């Protein structure tokens, strides 16, 4: 038996339990924990043989580094370290079992040794503690160390499979249970679950401990210590310190705190935060500062002790010690420093009246918390869309449903996988695992919802936060109810109790109250459930069914709610709202109104939360008065005909009962509201009149600038918010910008006059900019495409940013000079063609060389987040961020210019881009390629002897079209890309034109912008404001390997030198071994020179001229909308020209498909024979092939279509390419290629390899740096 020691008159009193004994000490003084076991072991410089000892000398795996094994093989060393820490002043010594689970020991092949390791280690520590206790006369305690293992329940080890986990909750519980048994059998006093980087792992450890205490062992005090990994204040798995405490407090730890990762200075704010949210004693054992460049620790004992003394003096801690880098000298200094400091006094209660929950962040529901929305759409039983996605295995898309719910205001997320055709356990596990990987979703607590308790358990095992279980009931009797309740408590979850008992579902007030009261008593008295963790659902049942017995269901729920809240302290009320209106399914306006009215009254009665569709709840006061009265009558059973009247109302109101405002009714509102309305709706008609009226109110708006800063900016803010929320679309935003410009244009003369007057009165009258920030936008050098950039500019302008648009073909020095001269806050670069990517890299390098610090935004069709992360961001130390589209630009810019957000945002992006880079380079290393010879052998082979004989074109040479009839092109226009320009994207099945007009979300706006386009297009054609020019040409051709030779004379076989050569690139990336796909090159579609088959190839270039000048004129007139519109239409006309000309080539000029009768839709779907690939696109990614085309056909001389130095075509509305006639020819993507092929390609083109790498940068399968 271990000896008993005294620590003073009071402490010498016998304690009934270890918990009492420790609490008595902790109330008197600050206790001291030991230091870094690993640090001390390292000082012994042990080698492989030392770790093995005699017993493990023949073990097949390396054992060096397995510190826990030293308790067996070098027990004297471990015992000595324990004694050194104890003699230095430690009250508590930890066992040498940080990696003592079978999970961690599996790395060494010693998983079978786990129990023995823990028991032996505990016995060593026990002996050391008892020996020092005898020696000093002061009782010492042993803490059984239970580390986090080397696996995690919350994070997938697979990038490709975010739902995958390499360990299960059950496996961790089993491993921790084995470890705890060894520690308990070895004689520890305390179980210390420490260095928690994933709270889910810790919950498994606590589950195992509580299970042992319930079944086999007398309870021991529990200490819990988390690890905050950096200054973000979060664990590695993403939880804040407060959320972490909430998640583990169900284990009722005697002490809770933090250790490792940080030094004391960095740890302080997080220790303070933990102390504010727990009634437990606070534990703190930091590292000896932050590690140096070599992984060592330099903080001296005196410095560490000084910091911890400050903690103690400020009343923050009850137990202190050291982690990595701390030695007995540190512990001695710490013990001496805190010896006379008063311990922190734990509060008797924190959040005493609150239901505390957590996801990645804490969430508390208290007496004055507003109604809590539990998102309902992640329910296979309640959402057809979600069910369809889950049934199809499309979990990633289903995750977007969850994300949308949180975005729309859900504070808790309900997840239900109850369906007879679904494996509920697996579905729940997979979806919860995916949720854990999405911080935007995982930040909120989950409500694990199922009528199958096994499914509930599956969900709980995946969640590191404190969840709600929905639900259990008394329907299977008390024993079943209590068993489930105990399991839920062991998981640390709150619970919803349905008002069911052995007799069934309660419908009357008295029955609801009786069942809930009975359940409350069982939970509180027998399970010791915290009353604040109890939530009752007194059953929201369907009304308006036509059955008289259902008429009081709504009223009964509300009255029962009031009684339960009054008589059962701490309990909350919840319910599933959709049940109420089930009679009116299909009548969404009626259902939403009923929900709004019911909630309005139920919240007053005491309802705290509900499972609702957060985005579909109307405001009570916004419900149409007639509809509101009918809903009130139905809910309160005031009118027996209420249901019939609601049905009649639905039939009579096509708009669903929502008030329709007549066209000019808004004109009766105050001028400020009229201006906001005009901006929001894009109404120009009255804006100057209203702005003038506001200016006339000199008392309210003494300066014209105040009108901009006031009502106009308020309107723009609404526009920005609606756009950001997806409630406005791009054409509306552009029109809003036009209204804004008109109002500002009217005010400018008055503002100038005001400015001059103020300058005359004072030398110090410089205006403070009314803008959020200044942004310089430019399409980079060599690129002429700017539609997307212009839209971004308009959207940013709408959101109160000052935009300096430098246009297209902008050299780097001009961009940087403009940014400096205009004191820009951000630079935005745009580009459509791949050479633009290199120019963007160059700009980033120059910004870094010049020491610039402003953020750099990257956008455009050819850009990507991966390219930005891998190629641009590493060249620039300030933020370099990819922006996907115009809708994202506002959010990104706002975050970068917000002093409270920018640092965190940049840090988040930096971490994300680092992960992308790592994935990219891993991908490069893992990607397999065929050699060029292998790829050529497996190329696309055509049997030219059985292949239809290639048709000879009607002309050899070129034919120009100097003024093509634009009216011929109208029917060939593909309108889908036009809507993409405006970011109007219908959802399936209404994606393409003209189906988009039927889309509920964007259909109406698509109709408007389409009509505007038609009107403008007709005007432009009638007034001949645009001109179409083009050229086609045909030459005899033969393939030679991966190249195509063209000849001037149509004689066969060809004997002279070729007049031109087109060079092809061949697919090399290894395809699925089971695949029969060939490795294509464009030369495969031309008959080879060694065949007896003559063949031909065509060249074309077409363009629409005049759009650039027109766009500029519209812009100068302040008409951004039509400035963008004319360019978009010119692009469509150029593509239509290419489509129509290709059709004529097939039927007339080449004539290989003379009987073709395809409509435009079939052409857009490429149902014709032959192809027309363009250089710079996937089938031939090299833009430099255009040079050959331009020389061969004298394209610039014949059409005026020019190439920039980056080989972009100008005008921008231009299309060029090659014609192939083979019916077997097809489009393909070359994909990544190897250095071997680049060298071969460079030799064939007689160019330097470095120059080829520049043009082929995006498809290189290797890094050139």
Coordinates of N, CA and C in Angstrom, one line a residue, residues 649-774:
X649 N -58.1 31.5 -51.3 CA -57.2 32.6 -51.4 C -56.0 32.2 -52.4
X650 N -55.5 31.0 -52.2 CA -54.4 30.5 -53.0 C -54.8 30.5 -54.5
X651 N -56.1 30.1 -54.8 CA -56.5 30.1 -56.2 C -56.6 31.5 -56.8
X652 N -57.0 32.4 -55.9 CA -57.3 33.8 -56.4 C -56.1 34.6 -56.5
X653 N -55.0 34.2 -55.9 CA -53.7 35.0 -55.9 C -52.6 34.3 -56.5
X654 N -52.4 34.5 -57.8 CA -51.3 33.8 -58.5 C -49.9 34.1 -57.9
X655 N -49.8 35.2 -57.3 CA -48.5 35.6 -56.7 C -48.3 35.0 -55.3
X656 N -49.3 34.2 -54.9 CA -49.1 33.5 -53.6 C -49.5 34.4 -52.5
X657 N -50.3 35.4 -52.7 CA -50.7 36.3 -51.6 C -49.7 37.4 -51.2
X658 N -48.6 37.5 -52.0 CA -47.7 38.6 -51.7 C -48.1 39.9 -52.4
X659 N -48.1 40.9 -51.7 CA -48.6 42.2 -52.2 C -47.9 42.6 -53.4
X660 N -48.6 43.0 -54.5 CA -48.0 43.5 -55.7 C -48.1 45.0 -55.7
X661 N -46.9 45.6 -55.9 CA -46.8 47.1 -55.9 C -47.0 47.5 -57.4
X662 N -48.0 48.5 -57.5 CA -48.2 49.0 -58.9 C -47.0 49.8 -59.3
X663 N -46.9 50.0 -60.6 CA -45.7 50.5 -61.3 C -45.1 51.7 -60.6
X664 N -46.0 52.8 -60.3 CA -45.4 54.0 -59.8 C -45.8 54.3 -58.3
X665 N -46.2 53.2 -57.7 CA -46.6 53.4 -56.3 C -45.5 53.9 -55.4
X666 N -44.3 53.4 -55.8 CA -43.1 53.8 -55.0 C -42.8 55.3 -55.1
X667 N -43.4 56.0 -56.0 CA -43.1 57.4 -56.2 C -43.7 58.2 -55.0
X668 N -44.6 57.6 -54.2 CA -45.2 58.3 -53.1 C -44.3 58.2 -51.9
X669 N -43.2 57.5 -51.9 CA -42.3 57.3 -50.8 C -41.4 58.6 -50.6
X670 N -40.7 58.7 -49.5 CA -39.8 59.8 -49.3 C -38.7 59.7 -50.4
X671 N -38.0 60.9 -50.6 CA -37.0 60.9 -51.7 C -35.9 60.0 -51.5
X672 N -35.5 59.8 -50.2 CA -34.4 58.8 -50.0 C -34.8 57.4 -50.4
X673 N -36.0 57.0 -50.1 CA -36.4 55.7 -50.4 C -36.6 55.5 -51.9
X674 N -37.0 56.6 -52.6 CA -37.2 56.6 -54.0 C -35.8 56.4 -54.7
X675 N -34.8 57.1 -54.2 CA -33.4 56.9 -54.8 C -32.9 55.5 -54.6
X676 N -33.1 54.9 -53.4 CA -32.7 53.5 -53.2 C -33.5 52.6 -54.1
X677 N -34.8 52.8 -54.3 CA -35.6 52.0 -55.2 C -35.1 52.1 -56.6
X678 N -34.8 53.3 -57.1 CA -34.3 53.5 -58.4 C -33.0 52.8 -58.7
X679 N -32.1 52.8 -57.7 CA -30.9 52.1 -57.9 C -31.1 50.6 -57.9
X680 N -31.9 50.1 -57.0 CA -32.1 48.7 -56.8 C -32.8 48.1 -58.1
X681 N -33.8 48.9 -58.7 CA -34.5 48.4 -59.8 C -33.9 48.9 -61.2
X682 N -32.9 49.7 -61.1 CA -32.3 50.2 -62.4 C -33.2 51.2 -63.1
X683 N -34.0 52.0 -62.4 CA -35.0 52.9 -63.1 C -34.3 54.3 -63.2
X684 N -34.0 54.7 -64.5 CA -33.4 56.0 -64.7 C -34.3 57.1 -64.8
X685 N -35.6 56.9 -65.1 CA -36.5 57.9 -65.5 C -36.6 59.1 -64.5
X686 N -36.5 58.8 -63.2 CA -36.7 59.9 -62.3 C -35.5 60.3 -61.5
X687 N -34.4 59.7 -61.7 CA -33.3 59.8 -60.8 C -32.7 61.2 -60.7
X688 N -32.6 61.9 -61.9 CA -32.1 63.3 -61.8 C -33.1 64.1 -61.1
X689 N -34.4 63.9 -61.3 CA -35.4 64.7 -60.7 C -35.3 64.5 -59.1
X690 N -35.2 63.2 -58.7 CA -35.1 62.9 -57.3 C -33.9 63.4 -56.6
X691 N -32.7 63.3 -57.4 CA -31.5 63.8 -56.9 C -31.5 65.3 -56.7
X692 N -32.2 66.0 -57.6 CA -32.3 67.5 -57.5 C -33.2 67.8 -56.3
X693 N -34.3 67.0 -56.1 CA -35.1 67.3 -54.9 C -34.4 67.1 -53.6
X694 N -33.5 66.1 -53.6 CA -32.7 65.9 -52.4 C -31.7 67.1 -52.2
X695 N -31.1 67.5 -53.3 CA -30.1 68.7 -53.2 C -30.8 69.9 -52.7
X696 N -32.1 70.0 -53.1 CA -32.9 71.3 -52.7 C -33.1 71.3 -51.2
X697 N -33.0 70.2 -50.5 CA -33.1 70.2 -49.0 C -31.8 70.5 -48.4
X698 N -31.5 71.8 -48.4 CA -30.1 72.2 -47.9 C -29.9 72.0 -46.4
X699 N -31.0 71.9 -45.7 CA -30.9 71.7 -44.3 C -30.4 70.2 -44.0
X700 N -31.0 69.3 -44.8 CA -30.6 67.9 -44.6 C -29.3 67.6 -45.3
X701 N -29.1 68.2 -46.5 CA -28.0 67.9 -47.4 C -27.3 69.2 -47.7
X702 N -26.5 69.8 -46.8 CA -25.9 71.1 -47.1 C -24.9 71.0 -48.2
X703 N -24.3 69.9 -48.4 CA -23.3 69.7 -49.5 C -23.8 68.6 -50.5
X704 N -23.5 68.7 -51.8 CA -24.0 67.7 -52.7 C -23.3 66.3 -52.4
X705 N -22.1 66.4 -51.9 CA -21.4 65.1 -51.5 C -22.2 64.3 -50.5
X706 N -22.9 65.0 -49.7 CA -23.7 64.3 -48.6 C -24.8 63.4 -49.3
X707 N -25.3 63.8 -50.5 CA -26.3 63.0 -51.1 C -25.7 61.7 -51.6
X708 N -24.4 61.8 -52.1 CA -23.7 60.6 -52.5 C -23.4 59.7 -51.3
X709 N -22.9 60.3 -50.3 CA -22.6 59.5 -49.1 C -23.8 59.0 -48.4
X710 N -24.9 59.6 -48.6 CA -26.2 59.2 -47.9 C -27.0 58.3 -48.7
X711 N -28.1 58.8 -49.3 CA -29.1 57.9 -49.9 C -28.5 57.2 -51.1
X712 N -27.6 57.8 -51.9 CA -27.1 57.1 -53.1 C -26.2 55.9 -52.7
X713 N -25.4 56.1 -51.7 CA -24.5 55.0 -51.2 C -25.3 54.0 -50.5
X714 N -26.4 54.4 -49.8 CA -27.3 53.4 -49.2 C -27.9 52.5 -50.2
X715 N -28.3 53.1 -51.4 CA -28.8 52.3 -52.4 C -27.8 51.4 -53.0
X716 N -26.6 51.9 -53.2 CA -25.5 51.0 -53.8 C -25.2 49.9 -52.8
X717 N -25.3 50.2 -51.5 CA -25.1 49.1 -50.5 C -26.1 48.0 -50.6
X718 N -27.4 48.4 -50.8 CA -28.4 47.4 -51.0 C -28.2 46.6 -52.2
X719 N -27.8 47.3 -53.3 CA -27.5 46.6 -54.6 C -26.4 45.6 -54.4
X720 N -25.3 46.0 -53.7 CA -24.2 45.1 -53.4 C -24.6 43.9 -52.6
X721 N -25.4 44.2 -51.5 CA -25.8 43.1 -50.7 C -26.7 42.1 -51.4
X722 N -27.6 42.6 -52.3 CA -28.5 41.7 -53.0 C -27.7 40.9 -54.0
X723 N -26.7 41.6 -54.7 CA -25.9 40.9 -55.6 C -25.1 39.8 -54.9
X724 N -24.5 40.2 -53.8 CA -23.7 39.2 -53.0 C -24.5 38.0 -52.5
X725 N -25.8 38.3 -52.3 CA -26.7 37.2 -51.8 C -27.3 36.4 -52.9
X726 N -27.0 36.8 -54.2 CA -27.5 36.1 -55.3 C -29.0 36.5 -55.6
X727 N -29.4 37.7 -55.1 CA -30.8 38.1 -55.3 C -30.9 39.1 -56.4
X728 N -29.8 39.6 -57.0 CA -29.7 40.4 -58.2 C -28.8 39.7 -59.1
X729 N -29.0 40.0 -60.4 CA -28.1 39.4 -61.4 C -27.4 40.5 -62.1
X730 N -26.4 40.1 -62.9 CA -25.5 41.0 -63.5 C -26.1 42.2 -64.3
X731 N -27.0 41.9 -65.2 CA -27.6 43.0 -66.0 C -28.3 44.0 -65.1
X732 N -28.9 43.5 -64.0 CA -29.5 44.5 -63.1 C -28.5 45.4 -62.4
X733 N -27.3 44.7 -62.1 CA -26.3 45.5 -61.4 C -25.7 46.5 -62.3
X734 N -25.5 46.2 -63.6 CA -25.0 47.1 -64.5 C -25.9 48.3 -64.7
X735 N -27.2 48.0 -64.8 CA -28.2 49.0 -65.0 C -28.2 49.9 -63.7
X736 N -28.0 49.3 -62.6 CA -27.9 50.1 -61.3 C -26.8 51.1 -61.4
X737 N -25.6 50.6 -61.9 CA -24.5 51.4 -62.1 C -24.8 52.6 -63.0
X738 N -25.6 52.4 -64.0 CA -25.9 53.4 -65.0 C -26.8 54.5 -64.2
X739 N -27.7 54.1 -63.4 CA -28.5 55.0 -62.7 C -27.6 55.8 -61.7
X740 N -26.7 55.1 -61.0 CA -25.8 55.8 -60.1 C -25.0 56.9 -60.8
X741 N -24.4 56.5 -62.0 CA -23.6 57.5 -62.7 C -24.4 58.7 -63.2
X742 N -25.7 58.5 -63.5 CA -26.6 59.6 -63.9 C -26.8 60.5 -62.8
X743 N -27.0 60.0 -61.6 CA -27.2 60.8 -60.4 C -26.0 61.6 -60.1
X744 N -24.8 60.9 -60.1 CA -23.5 61.5 -59.8 C -23.2 62.6 -60.8
X745 N -23.5 62.2 -62.1 CA -23.2 63.2 -63.2 C -24.0 64.5 -63.0
X746 N -25.2 64.4 -62.5 CA -26.0 65.6 -62.2 C -25.3 66.4 -61.1
X747 N -24.7 65.7 -60.1 CA -24.2 66.4 -58.9 C -22.8 67.0 -59.2
X748 N -22.1 66.5 -60.1 CA -20.7 66.9 -60.3 C -20.5 68.4 -60.4
X749 N -21.2 69.1 -61.3 CA -21.0 70.6 -61.3 C -21.2 71.2 -60.0
X750 N -22.2 70.8 -59.2 CA -22.4 71.4 -57.9 C -21.3 71.0 -56.9
X751 N -20.8 69.8 -57.1 CA -19.7 69.4 -56.2 C -18.4 70.2 -56.5
X752 N -18.2 70.5 -57.8 CA -17.0 71.3 -58.2 C -17.1 72.7 -57.6
X753 N -18.3 73.2 -57.7 CA -18.6 74.6 -57.2 C -18.4 74.6 -55.7
X754 N -18.9 73.6 -55.0 CA -18.7 73.5 -53.6 C -17.3 73.4 -53.2
X755 N -16.5 72.6 -53.9 CA -15.1 72.4 -53.7 C -14.3 73.7 -53.8
X756 N -14.7 74.5 -54.9 CA -14.0 75.7 -55.1 C -14.3 76.7 -54.0
X757 N -15.5 76.7 -53.5 CA -15.8 77.7 -52.5 C -15.1 77.3 -51.2
X758 N -15.0 76.0 -50.9 CA -14.3 75.6 -49.7 C -12.8 75.8 -49.8
X759 N -12.3 75.7 -51.0 CA -10.8 75.9 -51.2 C -10.6 77.4 -50.9
X760 N -11.5 78.3 -51.4 CA -11.3 79.7 -51.2 C -11.4 80.1 -49.7
X761 N -12.1 79.4 -48.9 CA -12.3 79.7 -47.5 C -11.1 79.1 -46.7
X762 N -10.5 78.0 -47.1 CA -9.5 77.4 -46.3 C -8.5 76.7 -47.1
X763 N -7.2 76.7 -46.6 CA -6.2 75.9 -47.3 C -6.2 74.4 -47.0
X764 N -7.0 74.0 -46.1 CA -7.1 72.6 -45.7 C -8.5 72.0 -45.9
X765 N -8.9 71.9 -47.1 CA -10.2 71.4 -47.4 C -10.2 70.2 -48.3
X766 N -9.1 69.4 -48.2 CA -9.0 68.2 -49.0 C -10.1 67.2 -48.6
X767 N -10.8 66.7 -49.6 CA -11.9 65.8 -49.4 C -11.4 64.4 -48.9
X768 N -12.2 63.9 -48.0 CA -12.0 62.5 -47.7 C -12.7 61.6 -48.7
X769 N -12.0 60.7 -49.3 CA -12.6 59.9 -50.3 C -13.8 59.1 -49.8
X770 N -14.9 59.2 -50.6 CA -16.1 58.4 -50.2 C -16.1 57.0 -50.5
X771 N -15.0 56.5 -51.2 CA -14.9 55.2 -51.7 C -14.4 54.2 -50.7
X772 N -14.7 52.9 -50.8 CA -14.1 51.9 -50.0 C -12.7 51.7 -50.3
X773 N -12.3 51.9 -51.5 CA -10.9 51.8 -51.9 C -10.7 52.0 -53.4
X774 N -9.4 52.1 -53.8 CA -9.1 52.3 -55.2 C -8.5 51.1 -55.8

